[in-house]
Coordinates of C-alpha atoms and ligand atoms in Angstrom, one line a residue:
Chain A
X1 CA 63.8 91.8 105.8
X2 CA 61.2 94.4 105.2
X3 CA 61.6 96.9 102.4
X4 CA 62.2 99.7 104.9
X5 CA 65.3 97.9 106.3
X6 CA 66.9 97.2 103.0
X7 CA 69.6 99.5 101.8
X8 CA 68.2 101.9 99.2
X9 CA 69.9 101.6 95.8
X10 CA 70.0 104.5 93.4
X11 CA 71.5 104.0 89.9
X12 CA 72.3 107.2 88.1
X13 CA 73.6 107.7 84.5
X14 CA 75.8 110.4 83.3
X15 CA 77.4 110.4 79.8
X16 CA 77.0 106.7 78.9
X17 CA 76.1 104.1 76.3
X18 CA 74.1 102.1 78.8
X19 CA 76.6 99.3 78.5
X20 CA 76.9 98.6 82.2
X21 CA 73.1 98.7 82.7
X22 CA 72.8 96.1 80.0
X23 CA 75.7 94.0 81.3
X24 CA 74.1 93.8 84.7
X25 CA 70.7 92.8 83.2
X26 CA 72.6 89.8 81.9
X27 CA 73.3 88.6 85.4
X28 CA 71.6 85.2 85.8
X29 CA 70.6 86.0 89.4
X30 CA 69.7 89.6 88.8
X31 CA 66.5 89.6 90.8
X32 CA 68.0 87.7 93.6
X33 CA 70.8 90.2 94.0
X34 CA 68.4 93.1 93.8
X35 CA 66.1 91.5 96.3
X36 CA 68.7 92.5 99.0
X37 CA 68.0 96.2 98.2
X38 CA 65.2 98.6 97.6
X39 CA 65.8 99.9 94.1
X40 CA 64.7 103.5 94.5
X41 CA 65.5 104.4 91.0
X42 CA 67.1 102.6 88.0
X43 CA 67.2 103.8 84.4
X44 CA 65.5 100.7 83.0
X45 CA 64.0 98.7 85.9
X46 CA 60.8 99.4 87.7
X47 CA 61.5 101.5 90.8
X48 CA 59.7 103.4 93.5
X49 CA 60.8 106.9 92.5
X50 CA 60.6 108.7 89.1
X51 CA 63.3 110.6 87.3
X52 CA 61.5 113.7 88.4
X53 CA 61.9 112.8 92.0
X54 CA 65.5 112.1 91.4
X55 CA 66.0 115.5 89.9
X56 CA 64.0 117.0 92.8
X57 CA 66.6 115.6 95.2
X58 CA 64.1 113.9 97.4
X59 CA 65.0 110.3 96.8
X60 CA 66.7 108.4 99.7
X61 CA 70.0 106.7 98.9
X62 CA 72.3 104.4 100.7
X63 CA 74.1 102.8 97.7
X64 CA 74.7 105.1 94.7
X65 CA 75.7 103.5 91.5
X66 CA 77.2 105.9 88.9
X67 CA 77.4 104.9 85.3
X68 CA 79.0 107.1 82.7
X69 CA 81.7 109.8 82.4
X70 CA 81.4 112.9 84.4
X71 CA 81.4 116.5 83.2
X72 CA 81.3 119.3 85.8
X73 CA 79.4 121.7 83.5
X74 CA 77.3 121.5 80.4
X75 CA 75.8 118.0 80.5
X76 CA 72.2 118.5 81.1
X77 CA 69.2 116.2 81.5
X78 CA 65.7 117.8 81.6
X79 CA 67.5 121.2 81.8
X80 CA 69.4 120.2 85.0
X81 CA 73.2 119.7 85.3
X82 CA 73.7 116.0 85.8
X83 CA 76.8 116.7 87.8
X84 CA 74.8 118.5 90.5
X85 CA 72.4 115.6 90.8
X86 CA 75.2 113.1 91.1
X87 CA 77.0 115.2 93.7
X88 CA 73.8 115.7 95.7
X89 CA 73.3 111.9 96.0
X90 CA 77.0 111.2 96.4
X91 CA 76.9 113.3 99.6
X92 CA 73.9 111.3 100.9
X93 CA 75.1 107.8 100.0
X94 CA 76.9 105.4 102.3
X95 CA 78.5 103.6 99.4
X96 CA 79.4 104.9 95.9
X97 CA 80.1 102.4 93.2
X98 CA 81.4 103.6 89.9
X99 CA 80.4 101.0 87.3
X100 CA 82.4 100.9 84.1
X101 CA 85.6 102.6 82.9
X102 CA 83.8 105.8 82.0
X103 CA 82.4 106.5 85.5
X104 CA 85.7 105.3 87.0
X105 CA 88.4 106.9 84.9
X106 CA 86.7 108.8 82.0
X107 CA 86.8 105.9 79.5
X108 CA 85.6 106.2 75.9
X109 CA 83.6 109.5 76.4
X110 CA 86.6 111.3 77.8
X111 CA 88.1 111.1 74.3
X112 CA 85.5 113.6 73.1
X113 CA 86.8 116.3 75.4
X114 CA 89.7 115.2 77.6
X115 CA 89.9 118.5 79.4
X116 CA 86.4 118.5 80.6
X117 CA 85.3 114.9 80.8
X118 CA 86.7 112.4 83.4
X119 CA 85.5 109.7 85.8
X120 CA 83.8 110.8 89.0
X121 CA 86.7 110.4 91.4
X122 CA 89.5 109.7 88.9
X123 CA 90.7 111.3 85.7
X124 CA 92.7 108.5 84.2
X125 CA 94.9 107.6 87.1
X126 CA 94.8 111.1 88.6
X127 CA 92.4 111.9 91.4
X128 CA 89.8 114.5 90.7
X129 CA 88.9 117.3 93.1
X130 CA 85.9 115.3 94.2
X131 CA 88.1 112.4 95.3
X132 CA 88.8 113.7 98.8
X133 CA 85.1 114.2 99.6
X134 CA 84.0 110.7 98.4
X135 CA 87.0 108.5 98.7
X136 CA 86.0 106.9 102.0
X137 CA 82.9 105.2 100.4
X138 CA 84.1 104.7 96.9
X139 CA 84.3 101.3 95.1
X140 CA 85.6 101.4 91.4
X141 CA 84.4 98.7 89.0
X142 CA 86.1 99.6 85.7
X143 CA 85.5 97.6 82.6
X144 CA 83.9 98.4 79.3
X145 CA 81.4 97.3 80.4
X146 CA 82.0 95.9 83.9
X147 CA 81.3 92.2 84.3
X148 CA 77.9 91.7 85.9
X149 CA 79.3 89.4 88.5
X150 CA 81.8 92.0 89.6
X151 CA 78.9 94.2 90.6
X152 CA 77.0 91.4 92.3
X153 CA 80.0 90.6 94.3
X154 CA 80.2 94.2 95.6
X155 CA 76.5 94.5 96.2
X156 CA 76.3 91.2 98.2
X157 CA 79.3 92.2 100.2
X158 CA 77.6 95.5 101.0
X159 CA 74.3 93.9 101.9
X160 CA 76.2 91.4 104.1
X161 CA 78.1 94.3 105.8
X162 CA 81.4 92.9 104.8
X163 CA 84.6 94.8 104.2
X164 CA 85.8 94.9 100.6
X165 CA 89.6 95.1 100.3
X166 CA 90.5 97.6 97.5
X167 CA 93.6 98.8 95.7
X168 CA 94.9 102.4 95.3
X169 CA 92.3 103.0 92.5
X170 CA 89.6 101.6 94.8
X171 CA 89.1 98.5 92.7
X172 CA 88.2 95.4 94.8
X173 CA 91.4 93.3 95.1
X174 CA 89.4 90.1 94.8
X175 CA 88.3 91.1 91.3
X176 CA 91.3 93.2 90.0
X177 CA 94.2 91.7 92.0
X178 CA 95.2 89.5 89.0
X179 CA 95.6 90.2 85.4
X180 CA 93.5 89.0 82.5
X181 CA 96.5 86.9 81.6
X182 CA 96.0 84.9 84.8
X183 CA 93.7 82.0 83.9
X184 CA 94.0 82.5 80.2
X185 CA 93.9 79.2 78.5
X186 CA 96.7 80.3 76.2
X187 CA 99.3 80.7 78.9
X188 CA 101.5 77.9 77.7
X189 CA 101.7 79.4 74.3
X190 CA 102.6 82.7 75.9
X191 CA 105.4 81.0 77.8
X192 CA 106.9 79.4 74.8
X193 CA 106.3 82.5 72.6
X194 CA 104.0 80.9 70.1
X195 CA 101.7 83.5 68.7
X196 CA 98.6 83.1 66.6
X197 CA 98.5 85.4 63.6
X198 CA 94.8 85.4 63.3
X199 CA 91.6 85.6 65.4
X200 CA 89.3 82.9 66.6
X201 CA 91.7 80.0 66.8
X202 CA 92.1 78.0 69.9
X203 CA 95.8 77.7 69.5
X204 CA 98.5 80.3 70.0
X205 CA 98.8 83.4 72.2
X206 CA 97.5 86.8 71.0
X207 CA 100.2 88.9 72.6
X208 CA 102.7 89.8 69.8
X209 CA 100.6 89.7 66.6
X210 CA 97.2 90.7 67.6
X211 CA 97.7 93.2 70.5
X212 CA 96.5 91.3 73.6
X213 CA 96.8 93.4 76.7
X214 CA 96.0 90.6 79.1
X215 CA 99.5 90.6 80.7
X216 CA 99.1 94.2 81.9
X217 CA 95.4 94.5 82.4
X218 CA 93.9 94.1 85.8
X219 CA 90.7 92.1 85.8
X220 CA 89.3 88.6 86.3
X221 CA 87.8 88.0 82.9
X222 CA 89.6 84.7 82.7
X223 CA 88.7 83.6 86.2
X224 CA 85.1 84.8 86.3
X225 CA 84.0 84.0 82.8
X226 CA 81.5 86.1 80.8
X227 CA 78.1 84.4 80.6
X228 CA 79.8 81.8 82.8
X229 CA 81.5 80.3 79.7
X230 CA 83.8 82.5 77.8
X231 CA 86.2 85.4 77.7
X232 CA 87.8 87.4 74.9
X233 CA 91.0 85.5 74.9
X234 CA 89.3 82.2 75.1
X235 CA 87.3 83.1 72.0
X236 CA 90.4 84.1 70.2
X237 CA 90.2 87.9 70.5
X238 CA 92.8 90.0 72.2
X239 CA 92.0 91.7 75.5
X240 CA 91.7 95.4 74.9
X241 CA 92.7 96.5 78.4
X242 CA 89.3 98.0 79.0
X243 CA 89.6 98.0 82.8
X244 CA 92.7 100.2 82.9
X245 CA 92.8 104.0 83.5
X246 CA 94.4 104.6 80.1
X247 CA 91.7 102.8 78.1
X248 CA 91.1 103.2 75.2
X249 CA 94.5 103.4 73.6
X250 CA 94.9 104.1 69.9
X251 CA 94.9 100.6 68.5
X252 CA 93.2 97.5 69.9
X253 CA 94.8 94.9 67.6
X254 CA 98.5 95.9 67.8
X255 CA 101.2 95.5 70.4
X256 CA 103.5 98.5 70.2
X257 CA 107.0 97.2 69.6
X258 CA 110.4 98.8 69.3
X259 CA 112.5 96.7 66.8
X260 CA 110.2 93.8 67.6
X261 CA 110.6 94.2 71.3
X262 CA 107.3 94.9 73.1
X263 CA 107.1 98.4 74.5
X264 CA 105.2 97.1 77.6
X265 CA 106.0 93.8 79.2
X266 CA 103.8 91.9 81.7
X267 CA 103.0 93.7 85.0
X268 CA 105.7 93.4 87.6
X269 CA 108.3 91.9 85.3
X270 CA 111.5 93.9 84.4
X271 CA 112.2 94.3 80.7
X272 CA 115.6 92.7 81.1
X273 CA 114.1 89.6 82.8
X274 CA 111.4 89.4 80.2
X275 CA 113.8 89.6 77.2
X276 CA 116.1 87.1 78.7
X277 CA 113.3 84.6 79.2
X278 CA 111.7 85.2 75.8
X279 CA 115.0 85.0 74.0
X280 CA 115.5 81.6 75.5
X281 CA 111.9 80.4 75.1
X282 CA 111.8 81.3 71.4
X283 CA 114.8 79.1 70.8
X284 CA 112.9 75.9 71.4
X285 CA 110.3 74.2 69.2
X286 CA 107.6 72.5 71.3
X287 CA 106.0 70.0 69.0
X288 CA 102.7 69.9 70.9
X289 CA 102.2 73.7 70.4
X290 CA 103.0 73.7 66.7
X291 CA 100.0 71.5 66.0
X292 CA 96.3 72.2 65.9
X293 CA 94.5 70.9 68.9
X294 CA 92.0 69.2 66.7
X295 CA 92.6 68.3 63.2
X296 CA 89.2 69.0 61.7
X297 CA 90.3 67.8 58.3
X298 CA 91.1 64.3 59.4
Chain B
X1 CA 139.2 79.3 101.1
X2 CA 135.8 77.6 101.0
X3 CA 135.8 74.5 98.9
X4 CA 132.9 75.9 96.8
X5 CA 134.7 79.0 95.9
X6 CA 137.8 77.1 95.1
X7 CA 135.8 74.9 92.7
X8 CA 134.3 78.0 91.1
X9 CA 137.7 79.5 90.5
X10 CA 139.1 76.3 89.1
X11 CA 136.1 76.1 86.8
X12 CA 136.7 79.6 85.5
X13 CA 140.4 78.8 85.0
X14 CA 139.4 75.9 82.8
X15 CA 137.1 78.1 80.8
X16 CA 139.8 80.7 80.3
X17 CA 142.4 78.2 79.2
X18 CA 140.0 76.4 76.9
X19 CA 138.9 79.7 75.4
X20 CA 142.5 80.5 74.5
X21 CA 143.1 77.2 72.9
X22 CA 139.8 76.9 71.0
X23 CA 140.1 80.4 69.7
X24 CA 143.7 79.8 68.4
X25 CA 143.6 76.2 67.3
X26 CA 139.9 75.8 66.5
X27 CA 137.3 73.5 68.2
X28 CA 138.2 70.2 66.5
X29 CA 142.0 70.5 66.9
X30 CA 141.8 71.2 70.6
X31 CA 141.4 68.3 72.9
X32 CA 140.6 68.0 76.6
X33 CA 144.1 66.6 77.3
X34 CA 145.5 69.8 75.6
X35 CA 143.4 71.9 78.0
X36 CA 144.4 69.9 81.0
X37 CA 148.1 70.1 80.0
X38 CA 147.9 73.9 79.8
X39 CA 146.5 73.9 83.4
X40 CA 148.8 71.2 84.6
X41 CA 145.9 69.1 85.7
X42 CA 144.8 65.6 84.6
X43 CA 142.2 65.2 81.8
X44 CA 140.1 63.2 84.2
X45 CA 139.9 66.2 86.5
X46 CA 138.7 68.5 83.7
X47 CA 135.9 66.0 83.1
X48 CA 134.9 66.5 86.7
X49 CA 134.0 70.0 85.8
X50 CA 132.7 69.6 82.3
X51 CA 131.4 66.2 81.2
X52 CA 132.2 66.7 77.5
X53 CA 134.1 69.0 75.2
X54 CA 130.8 70.2 73.7
X55 CA 129.5 71.2 77.1
X56 CA 132.7 73.0 77.8
X57 CA 132.4 74.8 74.5
X58 CA 128.8 75.8 75.4
X59 CA 129.9 77.1 78.8
X60 CA 132.5 79.3 77.2
X61 CA 130.1 81.0 74.9
X62 CA 127.8 81.7 77.9
X63 CA 130.9 83.1 79.7
X64 CA 132.0 85.4 76.9
X65 CA 128.4 86.5 76.2
X66 CA 127.9 87.3 79.8
X67 CA 131.2 89.3 80.0
X68 CA 130.3 91.3 76.9
X69 CA 126.7 91.7 78.1
X70 CA 127.9 93.2 81.4
X71 CA 130.0 95.8 79.6
X72 CA 127.0 96.8 77.4
X73 CA 124.8 96.9 80.5
X74 CA 127.1 99.6 81.8
X75 CA 126.5 101.6 78.6
X76 CA 122.7 101.0 78.7
X77 CA 122.3 102.6 82.1
X78 CA 124.3 105.7 81.1
X79 CA 122.3 108.9 80.7
X80 CA 123.6 109.7 77.2
X81 CA 122.1 109.7 73.7
X82 CA 121.8 106.6 71.4
X83 CA 124.5 108.1 69.2
X84 CA 127.0 108.2 72.1
X85 CA 125.9 104.7 73.2
X86 CA 126.7 103.3 69.8
X87 CA 130.1 104.8 69.9
X88 CA 130.7 103.3 73.4
X89 CA 129.5 99.8 72.3
X90 CA 131.7 99.9 69.2
X91 CA 134.6 100.9 71.5
X92 CA 133.9 98.1 73.9
X93 CA 133.8 95.6 71.1
X94 CA 137.0 96.7 69.4
X95 CA 138.9 97.1 72.6
X96 CA 137.8 93.6 73.7
X97 CA 139.0 92.3 70.3
X98 CA 142.3 94.0 71.0
X99 CA 142.9 93.3 74.7
X100 CA 141.1 89.9 74.9
X101 CA 141.1 88.7 71.3
X102 CA 140.2 85.2 72.3
X103 CA 136.7 86.4 73.4
X104 CA 135.7 87.7 70.0
X105 CA 137.7 85.1 68.1
X106 CA 135.9 82.4 69.9
X107 CA 132.6 83.8 68.9
X108 CA 133.6 84.2 65.2
X109 CA 135.7 81.1 64.8
X110 CA 134.2 78.6 67.1
X111 CA 130.6 79.6 67.9
X112 CA 129.6 80.6 64.4
X113 CA 131.6 78.0 62.6
X114 CA 130.9 74.9 64.6
X115 CA 127.1 75.1 64.9
X116 CA 126.7 71.4 65.4
X117 CA 128.4 71.7 68.8
X118 CA 125.9 74.3 69.9
X119 CA 122.7 72.6 68.8
X120 CA 121.7 70.7 71.9
X121 CA 121.5 72.9 74.9
X122 CA 122.5 76.0 73.1
X123 CA 119.6 76.4 70.7
X124 CA 118.9 79.8 69.3
X125 CA 119.7 82.5 71.8
X126 CA 120.0 80.3 74.9
X127 CA 123.8 80.6 75.4
X128 CA 124.2 84.1 74.1
X129 CA 121.2 85.7 75.9
X130 CA 123.4 87.7 78.2
X131 CA 124.7 89.7 75.3
X132 CA 121.6 89.7 73.1
X133 CA 119.4 90.9 75.9
X134 CA 121.5 94.0 76.5
X135 CA 121.5 94.8 72.7
X136 CA 117.7 94.4 72.8
X137 CA 117.5 96.8 75.7
X138 CA 119.7 99.3 73.9
X139 CA 117.5 99.1 70.7
X140 CA 114.3 99.3 72.7
X141 CA 115.4 102.3 74.7
X142 CA 116.7 104.1 71.6
X143 CA 113.5 103.5 69.5
X144 CA 111.2 104.6 72.4
X145 CA 113.3 107.7 72.9
X146 CA 112.8 108.4 69.1
X147 CA 116.5 108.3 68.2
X148 CA 116.5 105.1 66.2
X149 CA 114.1 104.0 63.6
X150 CA 111.6 101.3 64.4
X151 CA 112.3 98.2 62.3
X152 CA 112.8 94.5 62.5
X153 CA 115.2 93.5 65.2
X154 CA 117.4 91.2 63.1
X155 CA 117.8 93.8 60.3
X156 CA 119.2 96.2 62.9
X157 CA 121.1 93.6 64.8
X158 CA 122.7 92.1 61.7
X159 CA 123.8 95.5 60.5
X160 CA 125.3 96.4 63.8
X161 CA 127.0 93.2 64.7
X162 CA 127.9 92.1 61.1
X163 CA 129.8 95.4 60.7
X164 CA 131.6 95.0 64.0
X165 CA 132.4 91.3 63.4
X166 CA 133.6 92.1 59.9
X167 CA 136.0 94.7 61.1
X168 CA 137.4 92.5 63.8
X169 CA 137.8 89.7 61.3
X170 CA 139.8 92.0 59.0
X171 CA 141.8 93.1 61.9
X172 CA 142.6 89.5 62.9
X173 CA 143.7 88.9 59.3
X174 CA 145.9 91.9 59.6
X175 CA 144.6 93.6 56.5
X176 CA 143.5 96.8 58.2
X177 CA 146.0 99.5 57.5
X178 CA 145.4 101.3 60.8
X179 CA 145.0 100.0 64.4
X180 CA 141.4 99.0 65.0
X181 CA 140.7 101.7 67.6
X182 CA 141.2 104.3 65.0
X183 CA 138.1 103.2 63.2
X184 CA 135.8 103.5 66.3
X185 CA 134.5 107.0 65.4
X186 CA 133.8 106.5 61.7
X187 CA 132.2 103.2 62.2
X188 CA 129.9 104.4 65.0
X189 CA 129.0 107.3 62.8
X190 CA 128.1 104.9 59.9
X191 CA 126.0 102.6 62.2
X192 CA 124.2 105.6 63.7
X193 CA 123.4 107.0 60.3
X194 CA 122.1 103.6 59.1
X195 CA 119.9 103.1 62.2
X196 CA 118.7 106.6 63.1
X197 CA 115.1 107.7 62.9
Ligands
SF4_1 S1 96.2 85.6 74.8 FE1 96.7 87.4 76.1 S2 96.0 86.8 78.1 FE2 96.2 85.0 76.9 S3 98.2 84.2 77.3 FE3 98.4 85.4 75.5 S4 98.9 87.5 76.2 FE4 98.2 86.3 78.0
SF4_2 S1 89.3 90.6 78.5 FE1 90.2 92.6 78.6 S2 89.0 93.8 77.1 FE2 87.9 92.0 77.6 S3 86.5 92.7 79.1 FE3 88.2 91.8 80.1 S4 89.5 93.5 80.6 FE4 88.1 94.1 79.0

């Protein structure tokens, strides 16, 4: 494929910490993925057009990647409203990918000014006024940051001209169809209600005592591992629910309970069913799960 | 009548008869032949339904817990305050103690006093989950609506049920000067004050 025929990829940043840019740089096949595109502009990689060209509005764009939260007015770069640049290229692009929770739902930066700051097409779960204009070409990749392989999946599907099935928040179903709880190595501990009270252990579930949000967080962190080897819950840290529209909530390490009963129960399970099951599960002592996997002291 | 339905009815009639006898005479003094005699059936036939006296005893606690749970479920889905729900739950419990005393007696005199019978197969909350789940739902709703104070489940549960169980026990011993239903209002008021936010 000649450079001219490749889709033109433009990566723009709004209010961001660069987390998604850095996450994607960690992709082991970064340059192979990008070889399917002509990178017309990227915040940290070599590209054919400068920031000045971008601001001038002259850069061609087929695939627009937006990183960072959106503010209609008052967020300027080089004296220009970033929102106007993004909107200009969003109109031109054939595909828009919002990478990270900030660009998708508002994320961390929304906390600074919840009235004015949001995602590009969503404000939390609500649609913004830009939604109707751009929805037909929008793919959402929430995550704080998004997983590099989630972006490579979308880019390769686009370059292969394949359809990407999405849910009502425009997240690819292949990546966000399950919860982080799916594939977690601690599932048996969850089933029998054996919780760990501390971080970093291999044994025990992190749901009750350390605030794991895996059962109600959509994402494939435990199916498509980070750095191909690990995930938060595998390392013994609770999932923070970073892919969800309501991220971040007040406390990462605490499960909100009412008289010891979790305020939220796993996605798609009724509270009555959950309580019946857990009441029964808690009644048994499963010898295997009360022991350490490896007795280091022996 | 279909054979299956007939069998289910027979099973329930055994549960009901056994419930009566166990709650009056206690677990150890009641035998399978006693239960069979009450139903005018053979002891062997009772064993066709329940393979041992222990298993029958476990099925009875499931049965009573389900019946009580279903009543509390009706309260849970009402659109009223936690305060009113407490009063309704107290009323259900006391009225059950009055109209179907064997249900509550069984819980107090058999289930709580013969723990060895309920060890295997009825561990922890396994057999009483029908009832406990509804109480949990009640607490959860009332804490999330801000009406009751967030605290450890068993502290609240013990306060609530211990109080009710105690009153029913005193009533059973005939030491309460007034009929039990006359205490519903005051007792609900006390429970609400102890649990409110
Ligand atoms: S640690 Fe979290 S994701 Fe894993 S089983 Fe427990 S609740 Fe589920
Ligand atoms: S495990 Fe949870 S907090 Fe961690 S990256 Fe995945 S979705 Fe985010």
